[in-house]
Amino acid sequence: MSYLQQAVKLVQEGDRFSGHGRFFSEFIDDWAYRQTGQYAPSKPLSEAQSKIAHQLSYVIRNAWETCPGEDFIGHLIEECGGSGHLSFFRTPPALSTLMAKMMGGSSGLEDFADICCGSGSLTLAHVNQTFLDGGAKAVARLNIMGEDLSGNKIKVAMLQIVNLLDILGGGKPLYVHSLRLSEVNSLSRELGVVQYDFSGANNPRCKLSEEQKALVHQALGADIDIDVISERLRVPANLV
């Protein structure tokens, strides 16, 4: 059974406890809160739901690791019947990759805006292609901004982008220069509740380890430039 089939089966099982079409949204709310510490779910998952949610997150993580940069959750949303009252159409992986390659690279900071980002397919492809082309140093130059009318989709995009960076890093910190994701009406500019603004560290609770603090202190004592320290130690400049 494929990861997608496993995930669909678990979502359907979760709907038995949440009501048809509600479990996946509650699952995303719970996972996004656990990832960032922001926006606590209005309704905690029950013990039965939590067990399914744990299995589902494991399947999704395995799918991400198998195909980094692909919008797996977007595919899962499509398979499970769309996005409620909001129409949702995932950008096909091949098209996302092609558009990412067409964007090219830059020697300085690179701004990347994904308006009506949905589950983040274009951003995921761009981050992955940037890493393949230029490694961690190129990814660290990215200023990413994403917008969508749905707060739940913003949470999905955040989860997929942050976990992609973790997977590409291979156990080492991998950061973009900034990551801003907003629930907003792109026409009226009316802001919604969900607003993520991660500059440097992709988790707002990220802190330097004691070992990193000691190395930063030594480097500052030797009058080494902050940007050099950030690049060499692979830590956010705003934490130096």
PDB file of C-alpha atoms in Angstrom:
ATOM      1  CA  MET A   1       0.000   0.000   0.000  1.00  0.00           C
ATOM      2  CA  SER A   2       1.384   3.430  -0.961  1.00  0.00           C
ATOM      3  CA  TYR A   3       1.887   6.266   1.537  1.00  0.00           C
ATOM      4  CA  LEU A   4      -1.017   8.130  -0.049  1.00  0.00           C
ATOM      5  CA  GLN A   5      -3.345   5.151   0.342  1.00  0.00           C
ATOM      6  CA  GLN A   6      -2.250   4.710   3.963  1.00  0.00           C
ATOM      7  CA  ALA A   7      -2.863   8.391   4.683  1.00  0.00           C
ATOM      8  CA  VAL A   8      -6.302   8.414   3.062  1.00  0.00           C
ATOM      9  CA  LYS A   9      -7.310   5.340   5.076  1.00  0.00           C
ATOM     10  CA  LEU A  10      -6.199   7.010   8.335  1.00  0.00           C
ATOM     11  CA  VAL A  11      -8.077  10.241   7.522  1.00  0.00           C
ATOM     12  CA  GLN A  12     -11.232   8.225   6.849  1.00  0.00           C
ATOM     13  CA  GLU A  13     -10.749   6.392  10.133  1.00  0.00           C
ATOM     14  CA  GLY A  14     -10.333   9.722  11.943  1.00  0.00           C
ATOM     15  CA  ASP A  15     -13.592  10.997  10.455  1.00  0.00           C
ATOM     16  CA  ARG A  16     -15.408   8.294  12.412  1.00  0.00           C
ATOM     17  CA  PHE A  17     -14.588  10.256  15.584  1.00  0.00           C
ATOM     18  CA  SER A  18     -14.716  13.827  14.206  1.00  0.00           C
ATOM     19  CA  GLY A  19     -17.516  13.745  11.676  1.00  0.00           C
ATOM     20  CA  HIS A  20     -17.163  13.540   7.914  1.00  0.00           C
ATOM     21  CA  GLY A  21     -14.453  15.801   6.541  1.00  0.00           C
ATOM     22  CA  ARG A  22     -13.468  17.317   9.889  1.00  0.00           C
ATOM     23  CA  PHE A  23     -10.642  15.131  11.197  1.00  0.00           C
ATOM     24  CA  PHE A  24      -7.953  16.301   8.794  1.00  0.00           C
ATOM     25  CA  SER A  25      -8.495  19.969   9.640  1.00  0.00           C
ATOM     26  CA  GLU A  26      -8.357  19.170  13.369  1.00  0.00           C
ATOM     27  CA  PHE A  27      -5.230  17.088  12.780  1.00  0.00           C
ATOM     28  CA  ILE A  28      -3.476  19.989  11.012  1.00  0.00           C
ATOM     29  CA  ASP A  29      -4.456  22.427  13.770  1.00  0.00           C
ATOM     30  CA  ASP A  30      -2.989  20.073  16.372  1.00  0.00           C
ATOM     31  CA  TRP A  31       0.234  19.361  14.451  1.00  0.00           C
ATOM     32  CA  ALA A  32       0.861  23.020  13.612  1.00  0.00           C
ATOM     33  CA  TYR A  33       0.489  23.936  17.290  1.00  0.00           C
ATOM     34  CA  ARG A  34       2.893  21.186  18.334  1.00  0.00           C
ATOM     35  CA  GLN A  35       5.399  22.346  15.700  1.00  0.00           C
ATOM     36  CA  THR A  36       5.392  26.042  16.608  1.00  0.00           C
ATOM     37  CA  GLY A  37       3.636  26.589  19.931  1.00  0.00           C
ATOM     38  CA  GLN A  38       1.312  29.082  18.181  1.00  0.00           C
ATOM     39  CA  TYR A  39      -2.487  28.954  17.757  1.00  0.00           C
ATOM     40  CA  ALA A  40      -3.683  26.303  20.178  1.00  0.00           C
ATOM     41  CA  PRO A  41      -6.532  24.190  18.754  1.00  0.00           C
ATOM     42  CA  SER A  42      -9.979  25.179  19.992  1.00  0.00           C
ATOM     43  CA  LYS A  43     -10.760  21.510  20.525  1.00  0.00           C
ATOM     44  CA  PRO A  44      -8.028  19.083  21.707  1.00  0.00           C
ATOM     45  CA  LEU A  45      -7.879  15.702  20.003  1.00  0.00           C
ATOM     46  CA  SER A  46      -9.376  12.801  21.901  1.00  0.00           C
ATOM     47  CA  GLU A  47      -7.245   9.798  22.836  1.00  0.00           C
ATOM     48  CA  ALA A  48      -8.567   7.848  19.843  1.00  0.00           C
ATOM     49  CA  GLN A  49      -7.964  10.783  17.494  1.00  0.00           C
ATOM     50  CA  SER A  50      -4.463  11.334  18.875  1.00  0.00           C
ATOM     51  CA  LYS A  51      -3.536   7.738  18.148  1.00  0.00           C
ATOM     52  CA  ILE A  52      -4.633   8.106  14.522  1.00  0.00           C
ATOM     53  CA  ALA A  53      -2.947  11.520  14.265  1.00  0.00           C
ATOM     54  CA  HIS A  54       0.363  10.025  15.417  1.00  0.00           C
ATOM     55  CA  GLN A  55       0.157   7.311  12.760  1.00  0.00           C
ATOM     56  CA  LEU A  56      -0.833   9.829  10.090  1.00  0.00           C
ATOM     57  CA  SER A  57       2.038  12.203  10.880  1.00  0.00           C
ATOM     58  CA  TYR A  58       4.450   9.269  10.649  1.00  0.00           C
ATOM     59  CA  VAL A  59       3.109   8.281   7.203  1.00  0.00           C
ATOM     60  CA  ILE A  60       3.284  11.889   5.967  1.00  0.00           C
ATOM     61  CA  ARG A  61       6.837  12.324   7.224  1.00  0.00           C
ATOM     62  CA  ASN A  62       7.894   9.125   5.427  1.00  0.00           C
ATOM     63  CA  ALA A  63       6.271  10.395   2.229  1.00  0.00           C
ATOM     64  CA  TRP A  64       8.117  13.720   2.524  1.00  0.00           C
ATOM     65  CA  GLU A  65      11.438  11.937   3.021  1.00  0.00           C
ATOM     66  CA  THR A  66      10.805   9.712  -0.009  1.00  0.00           C
ATOM     67  CA  CYS A  67      10.066  12.658  -2.345  1.00  0.00           C
ATOM     68  CA  PRO A  68      11.452  15.919  -0.882  1.00  0.00           C
ATOM     69  CA  GLY A  69       9.836  19.017  -2.321  1.00  0.00           C
ATOM     70  CA  GLU A  70       6.575  17.381  -3.366  1.00  0.00           C
ATOM     71  CA  ASP A  71       3.245  18.633  -2.031  1.00  0.00           C
ATOM     72  CA  PHE A  72       2.145  15.396  -0.408  1.00  0.00           C
ATOM     73  CA  ILE A  73      -0.475  16.965   1.857  1.00  0.00           C
ATOM     74  CA  GLY A  74      -1.976  18.810  -1.118  1.00  0.00           C
ATOM     75  CA  HIS A  75      -2.322  15.476  -2.897  1.00  0.00           C
ATOM     76  CA  LEU A  76      -3.906  13.993   0.224  1.00  0.00           C
ATOM     77  CA  ILE A  77      -6.430  16.858   0.429  1.00  0.00           C
ATOM     78  CA  GLU A  78      -7.446  16.208  -3.177  1.00  0.00           C
ATOM     79  CA  GLU A  79      -7.863  12.482  -2.537  1.00  0.00           C
ATOM     80  CA  CYS A  80      -9.977  13.135   0.537  1.00  0.00           C
ATOM     81  CA  GLY A  81     -12.474  15.330  -1.292  1.00  0.00           C
ATOM     82  CA  GLY A  82     -11.040  18.807  -1.567  1.00  0.00           C
ATOM     83  CA  SER A  83     -11.226  21.726   0.820  1.00  0.00           C
ATOM     84  CA  GLY A  84     -14.780  22.312   1.975  1.00  0.00           C
ATOM     85  CA  HIS A  85     -16.316  25.547   0.684  1.00  0.00           C
ATOM     86  CA  LEU A  86     -13.002  26.751  -0.797  1.00  0.00           C
ATOM     87  CA  SER A  87     -12.005  25.232  -4.122  1.00  0.00           C
ATOM     88  CA  PHE A  88      -8.532  23.681  -3.967  1.00  0.00           C
ATOM     89  CA  PHE A  89      -6.419  22.560  -6.896  1.00  0.00           C
ATOM     90  CA  ARG A  90      -2.879  21.408  -6.221  1.00  0.00           C
ATOM     91  CA  THR A  91      -0.193  22.504  -8.689  1.00  0.00           C
ATOM     92  CA  PRO A  92       1.134  19.287 -10.327  1.00  0.00           C
ATOM     93  CA  PRO A  93       4.672  18.349  -9.134  1.00  0.00           C
ATOM     94  CA  ALA A  94       6.180  18.485 -12.644  1.00  0.00           C
ATOM     95  CA  LEU A  95       4.829  22.010 -13.197  1.00  0.00           C
ATOM     96  CA  SER A  96       6.005  23.177  -9.761  1.00  0.00           C
ATOM     97  CA  THR A  97       9.510  21.880 -10.476  1.00  0.00           C
ATOM     98  CA  LEU A  98       9.572  23.487 -13.932  1.00  0.00           C
ATOM     99  CA  MET A  99       8.522  26.857 -12.515  1.00  0.00           C
ATOM    100  CA  ALA A 100      11.148  26.568  -9.766  1.00  0.00           C
ATOM    101  CA  LYS A 101      13.866  25.926 -12.359  1.00  0.00           C
ATOM    102  CA  MET A 102      12.686  28.905 -14.412  1.00  0.00           C
ATOM    103  CA  MET A 103      13.070  31.192 -11.392  1.00  0.00           C
ATOM    104  CA  GLY A 104      16.854  30.827 -11.489  1.00  0.00           C
ATOM    105  CA  GLY A 105      19.154  31.900  -8.675  1.00  0.00           C
ATOM    106  CA  SER A 106      20.794  35.010  -7.270  1.00  0.00           C
ATOM    107  CA  SER A 107      24.095  35.907  -5.635  1.00  0.00           C
ATOM    108  CA  GLY A 108      22.290  38.109  -3.084  1.00  0.00           C
ATOM    109  CA  LEU A 109      19.109  37.756  -1.053  1.00  0.00           C
ATOM    110  CA  GLU A 110      16.309  36.299  -3.148  1.00  0.00           C
ATOM    111  CA  ASP A 111      12.668  37.208  -2.589  1.00  0.00           C
ATOM    112  CA  PHE A 112      10.101  34.535  -3.396  1.00  0.00           C
ATOM    113  CA  ALA A 113       6.393  35.337  -3.155  1.00  0.00           C
ATOM    114  CA  ASP A 114       3.685  32.672  -3.434  1.00  0.00           C
ATOM    115  CA  ILE A 115       0.282  34.393  -3.594  1.00  0.00           C
ATOM    116  CA  CYS A 116      -2.707  32.092  -3.014  1.00  0.00           C
ATOM    117  CA  CYS A 117      -0.116  29.521  -1.943  1.00  0.00           C
ATOM    118  CA  GLY A 118      -2.572  26.819  -0.899  1.00  0.00           C
ATOM    119  CA  SER A 119      -0.600  23.969   0.629  1.00  0.00           C
ATOM    120  CA  GLY A 120       2.701  25.459  -0.586  1.00  0.00           C
ATOM    121  CA  SER A 121       3.491  23.373  -3.678  1.00  0.00           C
ATOM    122  CA  LEU A 122       5.357  26.139  -5.564  1.00  0.00           C
ATOM    123  CA  THR A 123       7.354  27.178  -2.506  1.00  0.00           C
ATOM    124  CA  LEU A 124       8.284  23.576  -1.717  1.00  0.00           C
ATOM    125  CA  ALA A 125       9.527  23.025  -5.267  1.00  0.00           C
ATOM    126  CA  HIS A 126      11.493  26.284  -5.213  1.00  0.00           C
ATOM    127  CA  VAL A 127      13.190  25.551  -1.882  1.00  0.00           C
ATOM    128  CA  ASN A 128      14.080  22.034  -3.005  1.00  0.00           C
ATOM    129  CA  GLN A 129      15.425  23.214  -6.383  1.00  0.00           C
ATOM    130  CA  THR A 130      17.418  25.994  -4.706  1.00  0.00           C
ATOM    131  CA  PHE A 131      19.021  23.414  -2.415  1.00  0.00           C
ATOM    132  CA  LEU A 132      19.837  21.096  -5.323  1.00  0.00           C
ATOM    133  CA  ASP A 133      21.393  23.971  -7.291  1.00  0.00           C
ATOM    134  CA  GLY A 134      23.280  25.777  -4.537  1.00  0.00           C
ATOM    135  CA  GLY A 135      23.097  23.874  -1.257  1.00  0.00           C
ATOM    136  CA  ALA A 136      22.527  25.332   2.208  1.00  0.00           C
ATOM    137  CA  LYS A 137      24.196  28.649   1.354  1.00  0.00           C
ATOM    138  CA  ALA A 138      21.700  29.322  -1.445  1.00  0.00           C
ATOM    139  CA  VAL A 139      18.720  28.354   0.735  1.00  0.00           C
ATOM    140  CA  ALA A 140      19.941  30.767   3.433  1.00  0.00           C
ATOM    141  CA  ARG A 141      19.455  33.661   0.982  1.00  0.00           C
ATOM    142  CA  LEU A 142      15.730  33.019   0.494  1.00  0.00           C
ATOM    143  CA  ASN A 143      13.124  35.498   1.707  1.00  0.00           C
ATOM    144  CA  ILE A 144       9.874  33.533   1.410  1.00  0.00           C
ATOM    145  CA  MET A 145       6.426  35.111   1.594  1.00  0.00           C
ATOM    146  CA  GLY A 146       3.235  33.102   1.194  1.00  0.00           C
ATOM    147  CA  GLU A 147      -0.411  34.146   1.376  1.00  0.00           C
ATOM    148  CA  ASP A 148      -3.707  32.288   1.318  1.00  0.00           C
ATOM    149  CA  LEU A 149      -7.320  32.953   2.254  1.00  0.00           C
ATOM    150  CA  SER A 150      -7.453  29.745   4.316  1.00  0.00           C
ATOM    151  CA  GLY A 151      -5.726  29.708   7.688  1.00  0.00           C
ATOM    152  CA  ASN A 152      -5.679  25.917   7.615  1.00  0.00           C
ATOM    153  CA  LYS A 153      -3.807  25.952   4.276  1.00  0.00           C
ATOM    154  CA  ILE A 154      -1.272  28.398   5.761  1.00  0.00           C
ATOM    155  CA  LYS A 155      -0.679  25.888   8.556  1.00  0.00           C
ATOM    156  CA  VAL A 156      -0.257  23.104   5.979  1.00  0.00           C
ATOM    157  CA  ALA A 157       2.238  25.175   3.984  1.00  0.00           C
ATOM    158  CA  MET A 158       4.174  25.995   7.152  1.00  0.00           C
ATOM    159  CA  LEU A 159       4.369  22.348   8.198  1.00  0.00           C
ATOM    160  CA  GLN A 160       5.532  21.213   4.772  1.00  0.00           C
ATOM    161  CA  ILE A 161       8.159  23.966   4.358  1.00  0.00           C
ATOM    162  CA  VAL A 162       9.623  23.634   7.862  1.00  0.00           C
ATOM    163  CA  ASN A 163       9.797  19.852   7.611  1.00  0.00           C
ATOM    164  CA  LEU A 164      11.326  20.043   4.119  1.00  0.00           C
ATOM    165  CA  LEU A 165      14.116  22.223   5.508  1.00  0.00           C
ATOM    166  CA  ASP A 166      14.663  19.684   8.284  1.00  0.00           C
ATOM    167  CA  ILE A 167      14.798  16.797   5.792  1.00  0.00           C
ATOM    168  CA  LEU A 168      17.148  18.590   3.381  1.00  0.00           C
ATOM    169  CA  GLY A 169      19.407  19.537   6.284  1.00  0.00           C
ATOM    170  CA  GLY A 170      20.014  15.860   7.012  1.00  0.00           C
ATOM    171  CA  GLY A 171      20.315  16.362  10.752  1.00  0.00           C
ATOM    172  CA  LYS A 172      22.002  19.781  10.529  1.00  0.00           C
ATOM    173  CA  PRO A 173      20.197  23.125  10.839  1.00  0.00           C
ATOM    174  CA  LEU A 174      19.016  24.445   7.463  1.00  0.00           C
ATOM    175  CA  TYR A 175      17.529  27.923   7.454  1.00  0.00           C
ATOM    176  CA  VAL A 176      15.999  30.353   5.021  1.00  0.00           C
ATOM    177  CA  HIS A 177      16.726  34.059   5.581  1.00  0.00           C
ATOM    178  CA  SER A 178      13.068  34.700   6.379  1.00  0.00           C
ATOM    179  CA  LEU A 179       9.744  32.878   6.160  1.00  0.00           C
ATOM    180  CA  ARG A 180       6.481  34.806   6.369  1.00  0.00           C
ATOM    181  CA  LEU A 181       3.161  33.037   5.833  1.00  0.00           C
ATOM    182  CA  SER A 182      -0.123  34.909   6.193  1.00  0.00           C
ATOM    183  CA  GLU A 183      -3.820  34.160   6.228  1.00  0.00           C
ATOM    184  CA  VAL A 184      -5.011  37.101   4.134  1.00  0.00           C
ATOM    185  CA  ASN A 185      -7.481  38.040   1.422  1.00  0.00           C
ATOM    186  CA  SER A 186      -5.077  38.839  -1.402  1.00  0.00           C
ATOM    187  CA  LEU A 187      -7.565  41.285  -2.973  1.00  0.00           C
ATOM    188  CA  SER A 188      -8.894  43.235   0.022  1.00  0.00           C
ATOM    189  CA  ARG A 189      -5.691  42.726   2.088  1.00  0.00           C
ATOM    190  CA  GLU A 190      -7.839  41.844   5.104  1.00  0.00           C
ATOM    191  CA  LEU A 191      -5.734  39.797   7.516  1.00  0.00           C
ATOM    192  CA  GLY A 192      -6.932  36.589   9.126  1.00  0.00           C
ATOM    193  CA  VAL A 193      -5.835  35.024  12.404  1.00  0.00           C
ATOM    194  CA  VAL A 194      -2.943  32.800  11.294  1.00  0.00           C
ATOM    195  CA  GLN A 195       0.286  34.749  10.790  1.00  0.00           C
ATOM    196  CA  TYR A 196       3.713  33.074  10.879  1.00  0.00           C
ATOM    197  CA  ASP A 197       6.806  35.271  10.776  1.00  0.00           C
ATOM    198  CA  PHE A 198       9.965  33.237  11.200  1.00  0.00           C
ATOM    199  CA  SER A 199      13.151  35.193  10.577  1.00  0.00           C
ATOM    200  CA  GLY A 200      16.303  33.091  10.678  1.00  0.00           C
ATOM    201  CA  ALA A 201      15.205  30.114  12.741  1.00  0.00           C
ATOM    202  CA  ASN A 202      12.215  28.384  11.215  1.00  0.00           C
ATOM    203  CA  ASN A 203      10.810  27.498  14.609  1.00  0.00           C
ATOM    204  CA  PRO A 204      10.056  30.593  16.711  1.00  0.00           C
ATOM    205  CA  ARG A 205      11.141  28.733  19.844  1.00  0.00           C
ATOM    206  CA  CYS A 206      14.544  27.855  18.360  1.00  0.00           C
ATOM    207  CA  LYS A 207      17.496  28.777  20.600  1.00  0.00           C
ATOM    208  CA  LEU A 208      21.252  28.299  20.409  1.00  0.00           C
ATOM    209  CA  SER A 209      22.740  25.328  22.257  1.00  0.00           C
ATOM    210  CA  GLU A 210      25.313  25.981  24.964  1.00  0.00           C
ATOM    211  CA  GLU A 211      28.037  24.734  22.585  1.00  0.00           C
ATOM    212  CA  GLN A 212      26.875  27.139  19.886  1.00  0.00           C
ATOM    213  CA  LYS A 213      26.747  30.016  22.376  1.00  0.00           C
ATOM    214  CA  ALA A 214      30.377  29.340  23.387  1.00  0.00           C
ATOM    215  CA  LEU A 215      31.537  29.262  19.755  1.00  0.00           C
ATOM    216  CA  VAL A 216      29.651  32.474  18.952  1.00  0.00           C
ATOM    217  CA  HIS A 217      31.206  34.168  21.999  1.00  0.00           C
ATOM    218  CA  GLN A 218      34.699  33.144  20.894  1.00  0.00           C
ATOM    219  CA  ALA A 219      34.062  34.346  17.329  1.00  0.00           C
ATOM    220  CA  LEU A 220      32.708  37.707  18.495  1.00  0.00           C
ATOM    221  CA  GLY A 221      35.726  38.079  20.766  1.00  0.00           C
ATOM    222  CA  ALA A 222      37.931  37.636  17.698  1.00  0.00           C
ATOM    223  CA  ASP A 223      36.022  40.443  15.878  1.00  0.00           C
ATOM    224  CA  ILE A 224      34.618  38.069  13.247  1.00  0.00           C
ATOM    225  CA  ASP A 225      31.703  39.555  11.286  1.00  0.00           C
ATOM    226  CA  ILE A 226      28.225  38.395  12.384  1.00  0.00           C
ATOM    227  CA  ASP A 227      27.274  37.278   8.875  1.00  0.00           C
ATOM    228  CA  VAL A 228      30.412  35.125   8.690  1.00  0.00           C
ATOM    229  CA  ILE A 229      29.614  33.575  12.077  1.00  0.00           C
ATOM    230  CA  SER A 230      26.071  32.842  10.948  1.00  0.00           C
ATOM    231  CA  GLU A 231      27.241  31.147   7.744  1.00  0.00           C
ATOM    232  CA  ARG A 232      30.126  29.156   9.263  1.00  0.00           C
ATOM    233  CA  LEU A 233      28.159  27.924  12.303  1.00  0.00           C
ATOM    234  CA  ARG A 234      24.908  27.616  10.287  1.00  0.00           C
ATOM    235  CA  VAL A 235      22.897  29.540  12.885  1.00  0.00           C
ATOM    236  CA  PRO A 236      20.482  32.435  12.263  1.00  0.00           C
ATOM    237  CA  ALA A 237      22.169  35.846  12.275  1.00  0.00           C
ATOM    238  CA  ASN A 238      19.426  37.230  14.521  1.00  0.00           C
ATOM    239  CA  LEU A 239      20.475  34.751  17.233  1.00  0.00           C
ATOM    240  CA  VAL A 240      24.184  35.646  17.108  1.00  0.00           C
TER     241      VAL A 240
END
